[in-house]
Amino acid sequence: MESFSPKTHQQSHDKMVDCINKVMLHTAVSCWQPFLGLALVAVFISSAFSCPTRCECSAQSKSVICHRKRLQSIPDGIPMETRLLDLSKNKLQAVNPDDFSSYTHLEELDLSGNIISNVEPGAFSPLLNMHSLSLKGNRIKLITLGVFTGLSNLTLLDISDNKIVILLDYVFQDLHNLKTLEVGDNDLVYISHRAFSGLLSLETLTLERCNLTMVPTEALSHLHNLVSLHLRYLSISTLHPYSFKKLLRLRHLEIDNWPSLDVFPANTLHGLNLTTLFVTNTNLSAFPYQALRHLSHLTVLNFSFNRISHIEGGMLRDLVRLREFHLAGAQLVNMELHAFQGMRWLKVLNVSHNRLDTLERGVFQAPENLEVLLIDSNPLVCDCRLMWILQKRHSMHFGDTQPECSTPEGIRGRPLRDVKEPLLSYYVTCSKPKIRENKTQTLIVDEGQPMRLHCSADGTPRPVVSWFTPRRRQVTSRNNGRVTVHTNGTLEIRATEAHDTGVYICMAVNAAGNDSLSASLAVKSRGTSDRSLYANRTSQYYTDPSNTTANGTNLYNMTFGLDLKTILVSTAMGCFTFLGVVLFCFLLLFVWSRGKGKHKNNIDIEYVPRANGSGAEGAEQAGPRRFNMKMI
Ligand SMILES: *[C@@H]1O[C@H](CO)[C@@H](O)[C@H](O)[C@H]1NC(C)=O
Ligand SMILES: *[C@@H]1O[C@H](CO)[C@@H](O)[C@H](O)[C@H]1NC(C)=O
Ligand SMILES: *[C@@H]1O[C@H](CO)[C@@H](O)[C@H](O)[C@H]1NC(C)=O
Ligand SMILES: *[C@@H]1O[C@H](CO)[C@@H](O)[C@H](O)[C@H]1NC(C)=O
Ligand SMILES: *[C@@H]1O[C@H](CO)[C@@H](O)[C@H](O)[C@H]1NC(C)=O
Ligand SMILES: *[C@@H]1O[C@H](CO)[C@@H](O)[C@H](O)[C@H]1NC(C)=O
Ligand SMILES: *[C@@H]1O[C@H](CO)[C@@H](O)[C@H](O)[C@H]1NC(C)=O
């Protein structure tokens, strides 16, 4: 029996013309008599294109479809000129060299979904016209050398979903024209270094659901023409530097569903020139800025579904051609100002399903070029920082889910698009920071002791407090060394040092403005030896233009008085010690010279004044003293 699948009139007309030209040239039928032609073609084909029982065939497309027919072996009666043979979802167990040897016209062979565990070498060797072969969903454990011999015109090969554990060297050697290779295997543990040798035309490679523990760098390096590489569902936890070498044509790299990936070193993508990069559904918590720096041709970046919480300012400035940035479903709490510095052409930003409370205009290099902004499902605080988005709310696309404000109360839960003009100016506002402390703090502490200076500020949005040290270094809550700023604005120095003395300025900043406050710190040095240093610092303290308070003067007098006293005491004690030691030495020398009887030579005495427990190190600055004594 034979059944023709329905075709459009145009298609059947084309085929018919083709047949007429090729097969029936000798007949008297003319091409412009289509109805007579059709009848004759049908008669001709019904005698030439047979069809195996249980299968469905099409003479026009020369296809034989035996999908899900419980076949245990390849059926008889497949016409020699068959081009498409579909044997998917049957019960075939093996492929032997003779099975397809007579079907030299085959172009497409689908053996997926069988229980094939063994494919003999040379099984497909006479099939020079084949361009697509699927062995997906079988039970193949090992592909032996020579299985794909002769398939030099194959462009698509699917061996995914099998039980392959290892890919041997040269298994794909003859597939010079292969463009797409699907290797999605549950059990693949190792890919031999030369497994991909010979795949000169391969453009797309998908490696997924394998047991690989490392990127098969060596094997991949043979794929000089690879354009797209998809690595999905792998349990690789660390990427190594230079993981993708020699892939000069690679433009699209997808790393998806690597749940344990948390290391992405700076040189991982070295040598690549990508236009799209996906690193999604991994365990990365820090954005790998350095690894991306050289990708100046990147246009689409997708880092969705990671654990990234911050995008720092200025760190992506080399991605000058980026058009789309997707970081949905992460843990973003903050996008710093200038995060997208350099990205002049950014059109699409997708940060939906994060924890952002705002997205400031200053994040972008060219906010006017932004067309699509997906920022739904974030706890947005609608204050003046979001005003720029609200003003563009009728021209910008917010996607299928409208973003809405979580505060202030008055417009909570209302889609941005529906907030009317009067409400905007009523609710969407900010207030300048106001520092609560209104008196200048003055603090005197002993060296080595901890100290705290307070600075808490009110304002909407909540101001960010930072401090400037006497040396103009800015300290924020991100500094967590000896000097730090707590979230409540308090500056803490865990163990003060003498050089911490000076004026500190607290700066509270929010989108509406800033407020500042100065505070003084004097660190009492334990010793007085660094008197000169101290004097220097107090004078620096005085030249500080910001110091105009009376407290500063008090501080100066007090510290100076203390300094003078200690110096006197220590000098005196230093003298006594000195004299004592000199006398003692004289005595010693005298005794010694007496004992020896010879004392006509010069003797060098090196004298280092000792520190006296009470902190009297007055002589220290003089350093070791050397006396040259002429003994009499
Ligand atoms: C491969 O295909 C091309 C056309 O795409 C054809 O000209 C050539 O003969 C084929 N090679 C073999 C070995 O069949
Ligand atoms: C591959 O991983 C799966 C799931 O973890 C496991 O069941 C299977 O035994 C592994 N195969 C090999 C060859 O290690
Ligand atoms: C992801 O990272 C976190 C924190 O480093 C760790 O606790 C967790 O186990 C990691 N998850 C996986 C799947 O490795
Ligand atoms: C990188 O790729 C782009 C096109 O995607 C191309 O124009 C550019 O020349 C390539 N750069 C290098 C260094 O290969
Ligand atoms: C980004 O990656 C996620 C996860 O793979 C995917 O769901 C999403 O469609 C991707 N976005 C784009 C624009 O391709
Ligand atoms: C934005 O991210 C969501 C996932 O939250 C994804 O479904 C969607 O495709 C992305 N939108 C665009 C325009 O890529
Ligand atoms: C503080 O505000 C003033 C104007 O009110 C501005 O000139 C100055 O640059 C601001 N300083 C900081 C650090 O933001």
mmCIF file of C-alpha atoms in Angstrom, residues 91 184 308 427 515 551 604:
data_model
loop_
_atom_site.group_PDB
_atom_site.id
_atom_site.type_symbol
_atom_site.label_atom_id
_atom_site.label_comp_id
_atom_site.label_asym_id
_atom_site.label_seq_id
_atom_site.Cartn_x
_atom_site.Cartn_y
_atom_site.Cartn_z
ATOM 1 C CA LYS A 91 13.068 -2.072 18.794
ATOM 2 C CA GLY A 184 24.227 14.930 25.240
ATOM 3 C CA ILE A 308 25.341 37.620 42.004
ATOM 4 C CA TYR A 427 5.061 60.554 46.422
ATOM 5 C CA ASP A 515 25.467 66.744 54.728
ATOM 6 C CA ASN A 551 38.124 72.413 70.080
ATOM 7 C CA ASP A 604 86.145 51.892 70.915
#
